[in-house]
CSV table of C-alpha atoms in Angstrom, one decimal:
chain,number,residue,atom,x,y,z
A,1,UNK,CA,-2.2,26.4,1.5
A,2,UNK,CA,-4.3,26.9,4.3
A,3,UNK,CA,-5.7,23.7,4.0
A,4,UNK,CA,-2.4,22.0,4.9
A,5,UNK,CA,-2.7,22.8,8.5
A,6,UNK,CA,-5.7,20.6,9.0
A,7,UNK,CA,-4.3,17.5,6.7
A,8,UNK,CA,-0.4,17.0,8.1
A,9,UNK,CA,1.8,18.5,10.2
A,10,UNK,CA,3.7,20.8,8.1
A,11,UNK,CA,7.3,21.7,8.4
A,12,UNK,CA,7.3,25.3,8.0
A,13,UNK,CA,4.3,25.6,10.5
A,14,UNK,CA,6.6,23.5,12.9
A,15,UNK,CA,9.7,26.6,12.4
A,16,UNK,CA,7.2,29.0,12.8
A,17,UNK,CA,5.4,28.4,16.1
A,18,UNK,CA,9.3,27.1,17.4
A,19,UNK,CA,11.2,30.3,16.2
A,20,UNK,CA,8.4,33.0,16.8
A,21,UNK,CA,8.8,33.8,13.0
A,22,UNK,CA,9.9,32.1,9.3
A,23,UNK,CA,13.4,30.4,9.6
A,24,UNK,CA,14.9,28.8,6.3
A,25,UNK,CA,17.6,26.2,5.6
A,26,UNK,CA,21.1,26.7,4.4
A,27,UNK,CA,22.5,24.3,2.7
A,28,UNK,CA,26.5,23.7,3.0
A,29,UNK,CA,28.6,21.3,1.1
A,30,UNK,CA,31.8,19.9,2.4
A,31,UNK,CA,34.4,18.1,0.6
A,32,UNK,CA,33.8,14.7,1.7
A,33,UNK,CA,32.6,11.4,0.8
A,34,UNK,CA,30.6,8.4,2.1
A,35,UNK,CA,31.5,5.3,3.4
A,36,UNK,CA,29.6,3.4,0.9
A,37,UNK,CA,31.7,5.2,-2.1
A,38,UNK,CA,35.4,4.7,-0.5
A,39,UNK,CA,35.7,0.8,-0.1
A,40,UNK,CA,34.6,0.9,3.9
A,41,UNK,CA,31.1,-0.3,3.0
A,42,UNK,CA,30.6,-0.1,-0.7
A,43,UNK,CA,32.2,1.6,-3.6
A,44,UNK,CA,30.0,2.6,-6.0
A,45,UNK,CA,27.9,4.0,-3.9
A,46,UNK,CA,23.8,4.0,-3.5
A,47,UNK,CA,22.4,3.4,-7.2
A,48,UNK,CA,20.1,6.3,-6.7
A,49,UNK,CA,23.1,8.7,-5.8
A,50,UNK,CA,25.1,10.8,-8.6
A,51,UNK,CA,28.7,12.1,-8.5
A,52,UNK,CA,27.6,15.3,-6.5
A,53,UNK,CA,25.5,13.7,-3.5
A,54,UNK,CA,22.2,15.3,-3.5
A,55,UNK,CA,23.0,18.9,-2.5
A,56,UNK,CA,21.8,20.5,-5.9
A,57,UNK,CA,21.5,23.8,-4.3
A,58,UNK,CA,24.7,23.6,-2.9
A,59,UNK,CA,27.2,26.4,-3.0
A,60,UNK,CA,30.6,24.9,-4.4
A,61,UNK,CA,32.6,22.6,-1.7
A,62,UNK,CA,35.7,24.7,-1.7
A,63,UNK,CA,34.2,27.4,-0.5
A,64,UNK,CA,34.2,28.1,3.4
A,65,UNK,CA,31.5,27.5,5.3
A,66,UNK,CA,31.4,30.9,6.6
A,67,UNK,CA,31.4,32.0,3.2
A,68,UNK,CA,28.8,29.5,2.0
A,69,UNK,CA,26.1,30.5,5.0
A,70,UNK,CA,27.0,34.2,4.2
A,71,UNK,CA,26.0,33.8,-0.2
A,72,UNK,CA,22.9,32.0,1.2
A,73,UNK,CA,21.8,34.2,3.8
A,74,UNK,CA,22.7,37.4,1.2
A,75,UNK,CA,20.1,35.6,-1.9
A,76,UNK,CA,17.7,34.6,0.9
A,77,UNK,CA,17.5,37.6,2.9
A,78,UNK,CA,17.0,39.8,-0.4
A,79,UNK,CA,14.3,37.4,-1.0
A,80,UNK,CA,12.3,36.5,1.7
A,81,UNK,CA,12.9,38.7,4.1
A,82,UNK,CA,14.0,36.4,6.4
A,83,UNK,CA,16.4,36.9,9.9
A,84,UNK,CA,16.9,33.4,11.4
A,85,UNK,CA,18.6,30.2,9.8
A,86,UNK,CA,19.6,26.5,9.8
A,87,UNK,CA,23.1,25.4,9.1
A,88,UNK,CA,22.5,22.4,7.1
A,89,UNK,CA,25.4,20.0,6.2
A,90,UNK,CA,23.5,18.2,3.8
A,91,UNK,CA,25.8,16.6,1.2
A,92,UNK,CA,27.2,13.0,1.2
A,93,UNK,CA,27.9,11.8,5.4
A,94,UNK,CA,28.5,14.5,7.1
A,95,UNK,CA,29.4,12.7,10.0
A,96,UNK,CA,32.3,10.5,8.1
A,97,UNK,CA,35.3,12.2,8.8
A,98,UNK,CA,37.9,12.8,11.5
A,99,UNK,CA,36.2,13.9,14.5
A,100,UNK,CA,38.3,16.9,14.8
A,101,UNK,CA,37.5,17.7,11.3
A,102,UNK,CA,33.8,16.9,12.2
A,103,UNK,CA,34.4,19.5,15.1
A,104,UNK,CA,36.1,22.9,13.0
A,105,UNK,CA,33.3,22.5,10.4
A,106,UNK,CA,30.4,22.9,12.9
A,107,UNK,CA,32.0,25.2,14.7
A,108,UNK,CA,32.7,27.1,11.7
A,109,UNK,CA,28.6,27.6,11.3
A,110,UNK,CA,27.9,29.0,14.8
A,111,UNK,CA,27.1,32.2,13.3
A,112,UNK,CA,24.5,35.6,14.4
A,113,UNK,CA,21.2,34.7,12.8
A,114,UNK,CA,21.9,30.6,13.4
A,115,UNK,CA,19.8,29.3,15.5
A,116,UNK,CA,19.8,25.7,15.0
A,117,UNK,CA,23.0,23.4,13.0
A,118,UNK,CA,21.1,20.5,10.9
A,119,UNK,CA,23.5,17.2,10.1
A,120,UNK,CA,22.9,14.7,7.2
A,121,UNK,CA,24.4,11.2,7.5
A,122,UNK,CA,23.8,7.4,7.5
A,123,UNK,CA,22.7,5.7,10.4
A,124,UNK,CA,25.9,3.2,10.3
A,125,UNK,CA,27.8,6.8,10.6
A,126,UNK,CA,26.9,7.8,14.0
A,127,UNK,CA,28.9,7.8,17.1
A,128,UNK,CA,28.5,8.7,21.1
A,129,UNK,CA,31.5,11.3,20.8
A,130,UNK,CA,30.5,12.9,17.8
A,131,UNK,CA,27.1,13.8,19.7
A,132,UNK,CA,28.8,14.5,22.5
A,133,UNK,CA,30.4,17.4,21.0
A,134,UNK,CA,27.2,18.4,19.2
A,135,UNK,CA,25.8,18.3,23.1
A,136,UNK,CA,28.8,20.8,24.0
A,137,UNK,CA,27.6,22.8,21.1
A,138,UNK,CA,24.2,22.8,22.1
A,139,UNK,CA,24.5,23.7,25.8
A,140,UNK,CA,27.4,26.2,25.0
A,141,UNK,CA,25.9,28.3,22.3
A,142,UNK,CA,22.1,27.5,23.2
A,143,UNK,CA,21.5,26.3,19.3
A,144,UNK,CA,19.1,23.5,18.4
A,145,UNK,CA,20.4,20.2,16.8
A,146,UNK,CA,19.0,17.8,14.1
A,147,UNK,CA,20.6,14.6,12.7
A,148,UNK,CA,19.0,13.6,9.8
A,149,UNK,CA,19.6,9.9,8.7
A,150,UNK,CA,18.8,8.3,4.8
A,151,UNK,CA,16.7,5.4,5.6
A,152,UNK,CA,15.1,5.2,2.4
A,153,UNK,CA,13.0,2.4,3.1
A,154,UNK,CA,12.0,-0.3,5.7
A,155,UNK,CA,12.4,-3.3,3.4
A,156,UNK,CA,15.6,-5.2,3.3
A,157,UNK,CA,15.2,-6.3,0.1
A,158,UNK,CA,15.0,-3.1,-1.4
A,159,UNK,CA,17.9,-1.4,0.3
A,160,UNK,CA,20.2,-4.4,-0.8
A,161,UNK,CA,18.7,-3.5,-4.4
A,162,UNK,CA,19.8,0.0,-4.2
A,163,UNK,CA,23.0,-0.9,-2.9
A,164,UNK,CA,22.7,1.1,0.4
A,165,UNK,CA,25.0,-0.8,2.7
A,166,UNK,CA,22.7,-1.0,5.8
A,167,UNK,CA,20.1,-2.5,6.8
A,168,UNK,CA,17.0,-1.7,9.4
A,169,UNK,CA,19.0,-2.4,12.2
A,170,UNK,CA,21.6,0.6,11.8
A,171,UNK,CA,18.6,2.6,11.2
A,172,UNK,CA,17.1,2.0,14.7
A,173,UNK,CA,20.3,1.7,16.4
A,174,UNK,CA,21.4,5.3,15.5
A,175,UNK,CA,18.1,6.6,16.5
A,176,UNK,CA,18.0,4.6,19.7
A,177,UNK,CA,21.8,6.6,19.8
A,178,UNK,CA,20.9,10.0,18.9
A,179,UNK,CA,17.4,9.6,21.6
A,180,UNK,CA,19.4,9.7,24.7
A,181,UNK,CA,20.5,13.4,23.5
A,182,UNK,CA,17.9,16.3,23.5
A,183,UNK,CA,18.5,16.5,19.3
A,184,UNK,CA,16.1,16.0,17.0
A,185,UNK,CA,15.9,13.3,14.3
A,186,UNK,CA,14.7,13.6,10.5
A,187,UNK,CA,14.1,10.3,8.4
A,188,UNK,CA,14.5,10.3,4.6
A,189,UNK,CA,12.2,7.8,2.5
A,190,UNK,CA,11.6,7.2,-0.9
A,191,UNK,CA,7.9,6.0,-1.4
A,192,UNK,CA,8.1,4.2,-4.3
A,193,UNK,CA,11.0,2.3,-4.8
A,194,UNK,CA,9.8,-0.1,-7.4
A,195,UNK,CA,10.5,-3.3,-5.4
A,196,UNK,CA,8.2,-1.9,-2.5
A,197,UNK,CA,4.4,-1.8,-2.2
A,198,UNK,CA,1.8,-0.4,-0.3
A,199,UNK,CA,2.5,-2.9,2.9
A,200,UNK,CA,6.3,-1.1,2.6
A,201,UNK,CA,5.0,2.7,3.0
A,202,UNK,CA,2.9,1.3,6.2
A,203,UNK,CA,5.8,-0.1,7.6
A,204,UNK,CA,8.3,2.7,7.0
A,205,UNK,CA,5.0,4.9,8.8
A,206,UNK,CA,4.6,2.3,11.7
A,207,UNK,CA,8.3,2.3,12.4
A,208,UNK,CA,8.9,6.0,12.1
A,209,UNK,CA,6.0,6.6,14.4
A,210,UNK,CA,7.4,3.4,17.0
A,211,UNK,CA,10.6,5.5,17.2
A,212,UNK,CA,9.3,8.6,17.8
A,213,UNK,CA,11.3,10.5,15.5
A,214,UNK,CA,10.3,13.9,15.4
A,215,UNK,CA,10.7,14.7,11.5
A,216,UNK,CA,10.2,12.2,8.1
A,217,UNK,CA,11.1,13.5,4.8
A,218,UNK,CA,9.4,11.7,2.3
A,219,UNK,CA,11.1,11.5,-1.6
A,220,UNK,CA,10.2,10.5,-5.1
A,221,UNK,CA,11.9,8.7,-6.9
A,222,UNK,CA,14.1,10.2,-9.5
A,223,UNK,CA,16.9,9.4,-11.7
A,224,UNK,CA,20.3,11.4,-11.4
A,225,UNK,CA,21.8,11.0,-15.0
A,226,UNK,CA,25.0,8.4,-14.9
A,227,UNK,CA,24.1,6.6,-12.3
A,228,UNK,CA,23.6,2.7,-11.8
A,229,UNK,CA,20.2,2.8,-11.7
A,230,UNK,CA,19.5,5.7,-14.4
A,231,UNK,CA,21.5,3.1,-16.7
A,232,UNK,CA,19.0,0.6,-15.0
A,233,UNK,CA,15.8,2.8,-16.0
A,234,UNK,CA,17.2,3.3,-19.2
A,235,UNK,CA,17.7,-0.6,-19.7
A,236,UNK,CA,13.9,-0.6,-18.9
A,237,UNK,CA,14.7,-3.0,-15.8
A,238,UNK,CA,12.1,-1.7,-13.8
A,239,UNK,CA,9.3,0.5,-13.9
A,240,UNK,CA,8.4,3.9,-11.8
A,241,UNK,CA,5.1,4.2,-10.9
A,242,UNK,CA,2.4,7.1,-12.0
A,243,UNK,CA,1.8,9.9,-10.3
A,244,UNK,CA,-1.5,8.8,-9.0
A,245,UNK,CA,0.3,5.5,-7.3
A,246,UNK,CA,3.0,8.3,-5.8
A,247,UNK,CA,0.1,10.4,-4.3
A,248,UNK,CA,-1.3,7.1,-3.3
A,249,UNK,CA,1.6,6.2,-1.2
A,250,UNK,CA,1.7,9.7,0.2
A,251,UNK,CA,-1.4,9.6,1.3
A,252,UNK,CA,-1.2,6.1,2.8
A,253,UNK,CA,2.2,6.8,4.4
A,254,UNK,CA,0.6,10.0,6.3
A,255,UNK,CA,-2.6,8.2,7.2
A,256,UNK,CA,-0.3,5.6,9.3
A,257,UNK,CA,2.3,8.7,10.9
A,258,UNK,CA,2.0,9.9,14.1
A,259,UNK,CA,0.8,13.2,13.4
A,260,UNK,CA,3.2,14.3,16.2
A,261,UNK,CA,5.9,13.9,13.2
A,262,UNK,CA,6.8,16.8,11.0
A,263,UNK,CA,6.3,16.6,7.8
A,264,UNK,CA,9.4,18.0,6.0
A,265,UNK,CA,8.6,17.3,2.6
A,266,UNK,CA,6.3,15.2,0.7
A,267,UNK,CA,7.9,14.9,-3.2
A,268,UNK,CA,11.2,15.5,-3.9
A,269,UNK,CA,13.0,18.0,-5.5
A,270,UNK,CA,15.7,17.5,-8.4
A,271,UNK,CA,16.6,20.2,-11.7
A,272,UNK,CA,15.4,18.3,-14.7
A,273,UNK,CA,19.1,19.0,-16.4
A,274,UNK,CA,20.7,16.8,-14.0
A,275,UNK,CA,18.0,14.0,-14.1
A,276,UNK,CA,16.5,11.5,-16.7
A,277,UNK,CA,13.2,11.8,-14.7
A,278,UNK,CA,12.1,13.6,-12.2
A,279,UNK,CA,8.5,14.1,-11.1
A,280,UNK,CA,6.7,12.9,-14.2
A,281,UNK,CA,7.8,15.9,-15.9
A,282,UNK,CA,5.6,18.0,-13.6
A,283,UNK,CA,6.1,20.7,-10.8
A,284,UNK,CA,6.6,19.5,-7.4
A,285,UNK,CA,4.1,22.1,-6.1
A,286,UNK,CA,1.7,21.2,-8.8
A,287,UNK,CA,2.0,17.4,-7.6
A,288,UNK,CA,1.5,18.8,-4.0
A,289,UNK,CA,-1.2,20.9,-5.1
A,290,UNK,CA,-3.2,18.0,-6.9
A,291,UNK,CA,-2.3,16.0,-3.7
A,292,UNK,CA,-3.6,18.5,-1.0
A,293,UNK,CA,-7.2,18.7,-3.1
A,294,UNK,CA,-7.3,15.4,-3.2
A,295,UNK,CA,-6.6,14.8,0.8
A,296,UNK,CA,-9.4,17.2,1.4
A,297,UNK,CA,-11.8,15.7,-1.3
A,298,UNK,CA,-11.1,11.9,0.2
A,299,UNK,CA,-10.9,13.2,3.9
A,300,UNK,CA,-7.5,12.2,4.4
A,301,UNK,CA,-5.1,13.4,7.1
A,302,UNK,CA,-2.1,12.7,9.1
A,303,UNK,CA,-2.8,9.8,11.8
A,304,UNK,CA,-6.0,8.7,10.5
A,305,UNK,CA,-4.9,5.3,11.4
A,306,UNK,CA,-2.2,6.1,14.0
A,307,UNK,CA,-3.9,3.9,16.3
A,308,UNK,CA,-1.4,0.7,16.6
A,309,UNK,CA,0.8,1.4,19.5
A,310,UNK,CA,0.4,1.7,23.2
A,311,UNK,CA,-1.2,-1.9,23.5
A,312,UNK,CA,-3.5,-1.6,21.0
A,313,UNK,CA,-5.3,-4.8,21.8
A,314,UNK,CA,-6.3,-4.0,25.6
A,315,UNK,CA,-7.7,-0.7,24.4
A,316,UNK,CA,-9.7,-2.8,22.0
A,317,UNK,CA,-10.6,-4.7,24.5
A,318,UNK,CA,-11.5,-1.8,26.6
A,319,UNK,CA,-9.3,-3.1,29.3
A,320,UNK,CA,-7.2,0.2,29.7
C-alpha cells in the first residue's frame, strides 16, 4: 500500500532502493538441528517450535542447496518476474554445525542472480570464525550478509516460559559480535507472548533500537500442532490475546523503533493445516490491511516516540 511508506520503514522498499530493483528470499532447509533440541541446551526444544522448525515454505532437506535455490528461483521467476535473490538458511540454527560443514553449505549458494546469503540462528550460536568466513565470503564474492537471531522477547521470564534456553544477555552479546563485521542483523519477536504486556513490546523496541540492529521481524503468536505449548493452549493454560490487542502491540512496538530499522514483517505467517491457531482465523494481509488504516486513522508511525537515547535528559534540558 502506498500508505506504508509514510507509517514504517518497510522491508521491500528497503530491497528496492538497495538492489536498484525487487529482490525476494529463498528459503533453504538443511538437515540440522538446534542446540536446544539435542541435550547441549535443552531437549525438547522451544514450546512454540514443531518437528519441522519454522521453514513452512521449505523445499525438502535432502535436497541440495543448489537444487533447492534453482526450484525456488524457477516458481518465483515464472511469477514475479524477478532477477536477483537472497539465499536464506532459515530452518532450525543454521550456524550449529561443524564449521566446515557451515562452510560447503554457504558456499554451495554463491550462485548468478545471489546477491546477498541471509543466516538464521540463536544468538548463544554465534562465533568469531564462523563470521570470519562469512567476511571471506563477503569480500571475495562482493555478496551482502545478514544474521538473523530468534530473540523472541526481552523478558526473562517469558523466554524461561517458552523454554528458549537464553536469556537477554546472549542476545546482546551476539549482536555486539556480529557489529564489529559490516553484516547486517535481523531480530525476531513475538508481540504477544501471553506472559508479556505492553511495558515488554517497549522494551524489546528500546533495546532493538539501543543496538542498532538494522532489521526486526515482528511475529504472532501461533500454535504448531503437537507441540508443548499447542497441548498447553489446548489445556486452556493461557490465553492469546484478540486481534485488536495484537495490532495494539504492533503499533506500540513501531511507535518506540528507530525508524532507521526495517521492518521485515509485522504478523506472522503459518498454513492453517499445520497449526491449531494462527491469526485469529484471518489473512495476514487482511490483519495488515486493518492495521495500516488504522495507523493512518490514529496518526501512528514508526519512531513517534524514538526519542530516548543520545542523552535524552540534557536535550530536555536543552543543554546540548
Amino acid at each position: 500500500m502506498d500508505n506504508e511508506k509514510k507509517l514504517y520503514n518497510a522491508f521491500s522498499d528497503a530491497l528496492k532502493e538497495e538492489y536498484g530493483e525487487k529482490v525476494y528470499k529463498i528459503p533453504i532447509n538443511l538437515p540440522i538441528t538446534c542446540p536446544n533440541r539435542d541435550g547441549n541446551v535443552g531437549c525438547t526444544g522451544c514450546t512454540f517450535c514443531g518437528e519441522k522448525g519454522t521453514g513452512f515454505e521449505s523445499q525438502d532437506n535432502m535436497m541440495t542447496v543448489e537444487n533447492q535455490i534453482k526450484e525456488n528461483i524457477n516458481h518465483i521467476a515464472k511469477k514475479y518476474a524477478a532477477n536477483k535473490y537472497i539465499a536464506y538458511f532459515q530452518n532450525f540454527s543454521n550456524t550449529y554445525m561443524p564449521l566446515e560443514d557451515f562452510k560447503a553449505y554457504i558456499n554451495k549458494a554463491i550462485l548468478p542472480d545471489i546477491v546477498e546469503i541471509d543466516v538464521s540462528t540463536r544468538p548463544d550460536s554465534i562465533a568469531k570464525p564462523y563470521l570470519d568466513y562469512l567476511k571471506e565470503i563477503k569480500e571475495k564474492h562482493n555478496i551482502n550478509i545478514t544474521i538473523e537471531l530468534g530473540l523472541q522477547t526481552t523478558n526473562v521470564h517469558s523466554l524461561e516460559k517458552v523454554k528458549r534456553g537464553h536469556t537477554l544477555a546472549e542476545f546482546i552479546d551476539a549482536v555486539l559480535m556480529i557489529k564489529q563485521y559490516d553484516f547486517k542483523i535481523c531480530a525476531h519477536v513475538i508481540l504477544n507472548l501471553p506472559w508479556d504486556d505492553d511495558l515488554d513490546v517497549i522494551e524489546m523496541a528500546k533495546v532493538l533500537s539501543a543496538l542498532k540492529v538494522d532489521y526486526a521481524k515482528a511475529h504472532s503468536l501461533y500454535m504448531v500442532r503437537d507441540t508443548i505449548m499447542a497441548k498447553q493452549y489446548e489445556n486452556k493454560e493461557f490465553q492469546i490475546c484478540s486481534v485488536e490487542e495484537y495490532k495494539h502491540r504492533v503499533k506500540l512496538f513501531l511507535e518506540y523503533l528507530d525508524p532507521n530499522i526495517v521492518i521485515e514483517r509485522l504478523i506472522a505467517r503459518a498454513p492453517k493445516e499445520d497449526t491449531l491457531f494462527v491469526n485469529w482465523y484471518t489473512s495476514w494481509w487482511k490483519i495488515r490491511d486493518d492495521l495500516v488504516k488504522e495507523m493512518i486513522e490514529e496518526d501512528v508511525y514508526q519512531g513517534k516516540y524514538f526519542n530516548y537515547l543520545g542523552g535524552k535528559t540534557l536535550k530536555n534540558k536543552n543543554y546540548i
